[in-house]
Coordinates of C-alpha atoms in Angstrom, one line a residue:
X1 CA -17.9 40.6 -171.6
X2 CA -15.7 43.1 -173.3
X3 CA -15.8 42.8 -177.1
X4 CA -13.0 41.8 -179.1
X5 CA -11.2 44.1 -181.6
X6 CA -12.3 42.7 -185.4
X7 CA -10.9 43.7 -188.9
X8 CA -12.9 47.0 -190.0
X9 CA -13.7 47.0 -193.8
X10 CA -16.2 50.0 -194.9
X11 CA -16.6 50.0 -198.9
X12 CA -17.7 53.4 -200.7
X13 CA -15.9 54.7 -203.7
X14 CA -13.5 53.3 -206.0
X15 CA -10.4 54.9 -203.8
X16 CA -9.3 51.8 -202.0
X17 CA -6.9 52.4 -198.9
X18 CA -5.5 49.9 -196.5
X19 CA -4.5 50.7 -193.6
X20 CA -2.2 48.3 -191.0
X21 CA -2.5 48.9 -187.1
X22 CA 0.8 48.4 -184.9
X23 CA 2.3 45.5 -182.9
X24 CA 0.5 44.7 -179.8
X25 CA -2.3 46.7 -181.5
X26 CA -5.8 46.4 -183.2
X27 CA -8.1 48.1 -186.0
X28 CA -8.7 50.3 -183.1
X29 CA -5.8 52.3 -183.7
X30 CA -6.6 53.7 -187.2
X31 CA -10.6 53.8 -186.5
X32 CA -11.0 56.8 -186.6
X33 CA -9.0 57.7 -189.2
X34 CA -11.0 55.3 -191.5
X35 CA -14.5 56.9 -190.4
X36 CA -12.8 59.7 -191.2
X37 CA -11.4 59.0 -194.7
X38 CA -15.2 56.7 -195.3
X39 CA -16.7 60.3 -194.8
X40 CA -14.5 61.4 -197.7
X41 CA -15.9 58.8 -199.9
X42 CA -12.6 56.4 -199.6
X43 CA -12.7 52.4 -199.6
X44 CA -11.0 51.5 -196.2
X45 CA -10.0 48.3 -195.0
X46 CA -8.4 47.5 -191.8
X47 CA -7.2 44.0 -191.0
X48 CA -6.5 42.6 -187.8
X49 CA -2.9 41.4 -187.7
X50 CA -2.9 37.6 -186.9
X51 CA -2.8 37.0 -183.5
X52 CA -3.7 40.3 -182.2
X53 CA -7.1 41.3 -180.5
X54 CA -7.6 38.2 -177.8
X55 CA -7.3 38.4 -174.5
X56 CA -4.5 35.9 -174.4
X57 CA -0.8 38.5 -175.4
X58 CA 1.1 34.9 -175.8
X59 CA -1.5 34.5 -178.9
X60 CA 0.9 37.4 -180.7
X61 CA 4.3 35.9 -179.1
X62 CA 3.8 32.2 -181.4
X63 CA 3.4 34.4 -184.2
X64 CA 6.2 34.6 -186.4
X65 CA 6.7 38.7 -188.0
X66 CA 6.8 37.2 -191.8
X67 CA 3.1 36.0 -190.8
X68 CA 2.4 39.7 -190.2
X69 CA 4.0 40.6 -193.6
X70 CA 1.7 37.5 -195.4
X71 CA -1.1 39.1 -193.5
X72 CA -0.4 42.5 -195.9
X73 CA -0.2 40.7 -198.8
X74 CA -3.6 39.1 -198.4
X75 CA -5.2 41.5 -197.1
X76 CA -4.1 43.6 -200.8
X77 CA -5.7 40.5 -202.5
X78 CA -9.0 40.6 -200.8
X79 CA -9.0 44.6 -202.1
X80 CA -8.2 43.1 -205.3
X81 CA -10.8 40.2 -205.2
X82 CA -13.5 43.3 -204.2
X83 CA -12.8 44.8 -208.0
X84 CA -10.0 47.8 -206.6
X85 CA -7.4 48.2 -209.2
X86 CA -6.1 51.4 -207.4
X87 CA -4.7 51.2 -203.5
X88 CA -3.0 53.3 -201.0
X89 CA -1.6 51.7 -198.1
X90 CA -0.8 53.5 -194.5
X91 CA 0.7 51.5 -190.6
X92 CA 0.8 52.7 -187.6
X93 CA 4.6 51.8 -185.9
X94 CA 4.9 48.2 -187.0
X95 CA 1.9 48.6 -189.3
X96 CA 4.1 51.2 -191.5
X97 CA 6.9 48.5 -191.7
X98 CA 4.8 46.8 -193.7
X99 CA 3.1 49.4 -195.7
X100 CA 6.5 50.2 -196.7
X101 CA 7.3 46.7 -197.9
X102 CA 4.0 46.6 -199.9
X103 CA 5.0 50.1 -201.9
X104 CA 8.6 48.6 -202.7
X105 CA 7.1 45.1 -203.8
X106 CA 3.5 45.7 -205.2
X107 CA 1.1 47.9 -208.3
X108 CA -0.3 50.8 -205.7
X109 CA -1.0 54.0 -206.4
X110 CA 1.0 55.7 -203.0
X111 CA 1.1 55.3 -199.1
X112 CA 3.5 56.0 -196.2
X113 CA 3.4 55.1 -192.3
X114 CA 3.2 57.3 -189.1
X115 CA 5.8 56.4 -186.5
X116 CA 7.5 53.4 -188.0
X117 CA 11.1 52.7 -186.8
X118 CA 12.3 51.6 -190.4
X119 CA 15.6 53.3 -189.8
X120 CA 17.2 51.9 -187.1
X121 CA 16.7 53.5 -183.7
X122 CA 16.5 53.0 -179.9
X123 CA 13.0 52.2 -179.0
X124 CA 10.6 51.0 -175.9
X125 CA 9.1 48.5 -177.2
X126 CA 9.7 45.5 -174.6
X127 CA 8.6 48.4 -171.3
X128 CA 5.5 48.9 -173.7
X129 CA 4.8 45.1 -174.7
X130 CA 4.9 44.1 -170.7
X131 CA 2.5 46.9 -170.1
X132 CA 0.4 46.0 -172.5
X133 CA 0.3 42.1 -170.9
X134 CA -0.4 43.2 -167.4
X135 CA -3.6 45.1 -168.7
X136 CA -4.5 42.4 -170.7
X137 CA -4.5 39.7 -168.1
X138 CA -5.6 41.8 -165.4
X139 CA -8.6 42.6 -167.8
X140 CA -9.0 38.8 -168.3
X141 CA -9.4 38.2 -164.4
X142 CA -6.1 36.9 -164.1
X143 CA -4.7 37.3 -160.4
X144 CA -1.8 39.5 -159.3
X145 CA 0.9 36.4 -159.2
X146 CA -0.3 35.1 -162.1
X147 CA 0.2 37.9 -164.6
X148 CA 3.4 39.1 -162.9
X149 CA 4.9 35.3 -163.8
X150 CA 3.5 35.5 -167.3
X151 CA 4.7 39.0 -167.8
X152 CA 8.5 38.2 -166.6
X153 CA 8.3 35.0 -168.7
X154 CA 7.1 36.7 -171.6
X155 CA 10.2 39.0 -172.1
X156 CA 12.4 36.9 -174.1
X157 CA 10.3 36.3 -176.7
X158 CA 9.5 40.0 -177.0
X159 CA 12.5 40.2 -177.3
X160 CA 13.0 37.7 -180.2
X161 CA 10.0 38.8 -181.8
X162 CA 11.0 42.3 -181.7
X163 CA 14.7 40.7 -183.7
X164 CA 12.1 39.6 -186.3
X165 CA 10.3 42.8 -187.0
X166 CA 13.5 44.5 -186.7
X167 CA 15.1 42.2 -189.7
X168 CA 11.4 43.4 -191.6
X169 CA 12.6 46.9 -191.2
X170 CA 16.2 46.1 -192.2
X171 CA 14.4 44.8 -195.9
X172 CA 12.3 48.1 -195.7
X173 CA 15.0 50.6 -195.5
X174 CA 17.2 48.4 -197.9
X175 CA 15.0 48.9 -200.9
X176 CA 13.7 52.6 -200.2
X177 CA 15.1 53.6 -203.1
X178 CA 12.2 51.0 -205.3
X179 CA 9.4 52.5 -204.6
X180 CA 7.8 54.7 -207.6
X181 CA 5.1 56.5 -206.4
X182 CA 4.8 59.0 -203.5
X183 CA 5.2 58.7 -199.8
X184 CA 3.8 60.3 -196.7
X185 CA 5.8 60.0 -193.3
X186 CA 4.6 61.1 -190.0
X187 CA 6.4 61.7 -186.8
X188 CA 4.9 62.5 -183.8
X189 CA 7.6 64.7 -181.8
X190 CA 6.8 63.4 -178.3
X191 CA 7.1 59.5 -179.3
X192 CA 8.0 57.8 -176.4
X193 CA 8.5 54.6 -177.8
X194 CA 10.5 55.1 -181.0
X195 CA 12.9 57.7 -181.6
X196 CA 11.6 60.2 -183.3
X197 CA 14.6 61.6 -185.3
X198 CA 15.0 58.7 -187.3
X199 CA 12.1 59.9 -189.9
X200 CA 14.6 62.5 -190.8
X201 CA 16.7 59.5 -192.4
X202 CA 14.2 57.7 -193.7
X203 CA 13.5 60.7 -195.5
X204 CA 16.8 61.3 -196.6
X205 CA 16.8 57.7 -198.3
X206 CA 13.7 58.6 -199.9
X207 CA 15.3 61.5 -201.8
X208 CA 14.5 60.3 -205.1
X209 CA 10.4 60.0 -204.5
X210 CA 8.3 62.3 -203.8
X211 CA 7.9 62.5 -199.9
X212 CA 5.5 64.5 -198.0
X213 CA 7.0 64.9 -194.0
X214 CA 4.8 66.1 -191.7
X215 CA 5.6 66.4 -188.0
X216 CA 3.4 67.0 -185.2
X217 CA 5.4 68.3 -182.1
X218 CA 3.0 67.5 -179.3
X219 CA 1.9 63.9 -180.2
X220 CA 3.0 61.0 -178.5
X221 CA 3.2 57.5 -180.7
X222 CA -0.2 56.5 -181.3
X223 CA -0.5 59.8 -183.2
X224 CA -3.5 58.2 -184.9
X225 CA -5.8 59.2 -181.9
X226 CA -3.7 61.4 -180.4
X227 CA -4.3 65.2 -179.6
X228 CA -3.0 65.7 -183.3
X229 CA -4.9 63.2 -185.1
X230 CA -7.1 65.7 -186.4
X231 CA -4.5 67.5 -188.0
X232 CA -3.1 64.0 -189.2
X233 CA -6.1 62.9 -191.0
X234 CA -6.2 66.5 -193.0
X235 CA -2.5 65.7 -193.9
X236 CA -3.4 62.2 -195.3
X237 CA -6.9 63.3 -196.9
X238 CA -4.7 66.1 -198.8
X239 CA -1.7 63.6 -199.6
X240 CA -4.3 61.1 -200.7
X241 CA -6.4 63.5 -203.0
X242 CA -3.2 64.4 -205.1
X243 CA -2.5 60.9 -206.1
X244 CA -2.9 59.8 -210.0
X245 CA -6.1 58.3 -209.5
X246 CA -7.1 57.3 -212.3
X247 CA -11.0 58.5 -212.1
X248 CA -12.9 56.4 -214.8

């Protein structure tokens, strides 16, 4: 029996960051950039996004995206409720949608995403999403006919749901110019489900902030455990060590 994916929450020092996995995803996705940042002596929570992580993809198609945003928020309040006054928050593609949200509407101390479409741009996400069922089911034993039903029946609410996350972005991008503290974008130059060029205007919006941009040309989207993730979780240890924690 294949084990499920389950929130990841590994508590060291007083440094508490958050960090949001993408759409279709799972804590997997930033796992090993929490070990990593553990190993620096970081707090690092990881939540599973509700509806993610079965074996059942129509589990994340009845969700609603504004769940996904409520699932942020809580998962800041059960930081809080651990005793950490100070938190960064990071997502991965739809992950960073909401990261963003949280450092234009709550206290933390700094954050960013890697790959998030919050400018609007043409993406994959639907090819992706139907991939992503067909491996699912066919993991779950499910028989040829079977998951090539589900899969074609499936699209229009991928497609709705992807409206919904799109509409999240749309309240991103709109209030850019809120957020106080610095920000950290990544952008892997061989994404081939978002396009990548639209960091460039995020970045533009942020003028005001202070923004650290860093690119990695040979990654593809997942650049989290891609072949530049090593390089990534440098970037963010650096970014993270020159925020105003305040140390007492």
């Amino acid at each position: 029996m294949r084990s499920l994916p389950k929130p990841l929450y590994a508590k060291h020092g007083k440094r508490a960051v958050l960090l949001l996995h993408a759409y279709s995803g799972s804590p997997n996705d930033v796992r090993m950039l929490c070990r990593f940042l553990e190993k620096a002596d970081y707090t690092v929570y990881a939540p599973l996004f509700t509806g993610h992580g079965t074996m059942e993809p129509h589990d994340i198609l009845a969700q609603q995206a504004v769940r996904w945003w409520k699932d942020t928020k809580e998962a800041l309040r059960f930081l809080q409720s651990e005793g950490f006054t100070e938190i960064a928050v990071f997502g991965l593609s739809m992950g960073g949608i909401f990261a963003v949200r949280a450092l234009e509407e709550e206290q933390l101390i700094g954050g960013g995403f890697f790959c998030s479409p919050i400018t609007p741009v043409k993406t994959n996400v639907p090819e992706n999403f139907e991939k992503y069922v067909r491996q699912v089911l066919k993991l779950a034993g499910k028989d040829p006919e079977e998951i090539e039903e589900k899969a074609v029946a499936f699209r229009p609410l991928v497609e709705q749901q992807l409206t919904e996350i799109q509409e999240q972005a749309a309240i991103a991008k709109q209030n850019l110019r809120t957020i106080q503290t610095p920000v950290f974008l990544a952008q892997a130059g061989q994404d081939e489900m978002i396009d990548p060029y639209g960091v460039y205007e995020t970045a533009r919006r942020l003028s005001r902030q202070k923004v650290t941009l860093q690119w990695y040309p040979t990654s593809s989207h997942v650049v989290t455990v891609g072949e530049a993730r090593r390089e990534l979780e440098r970037d963010v240890l650096d970014f993270l060590k020159k925020l105003p924690w305040n140390e007492e």
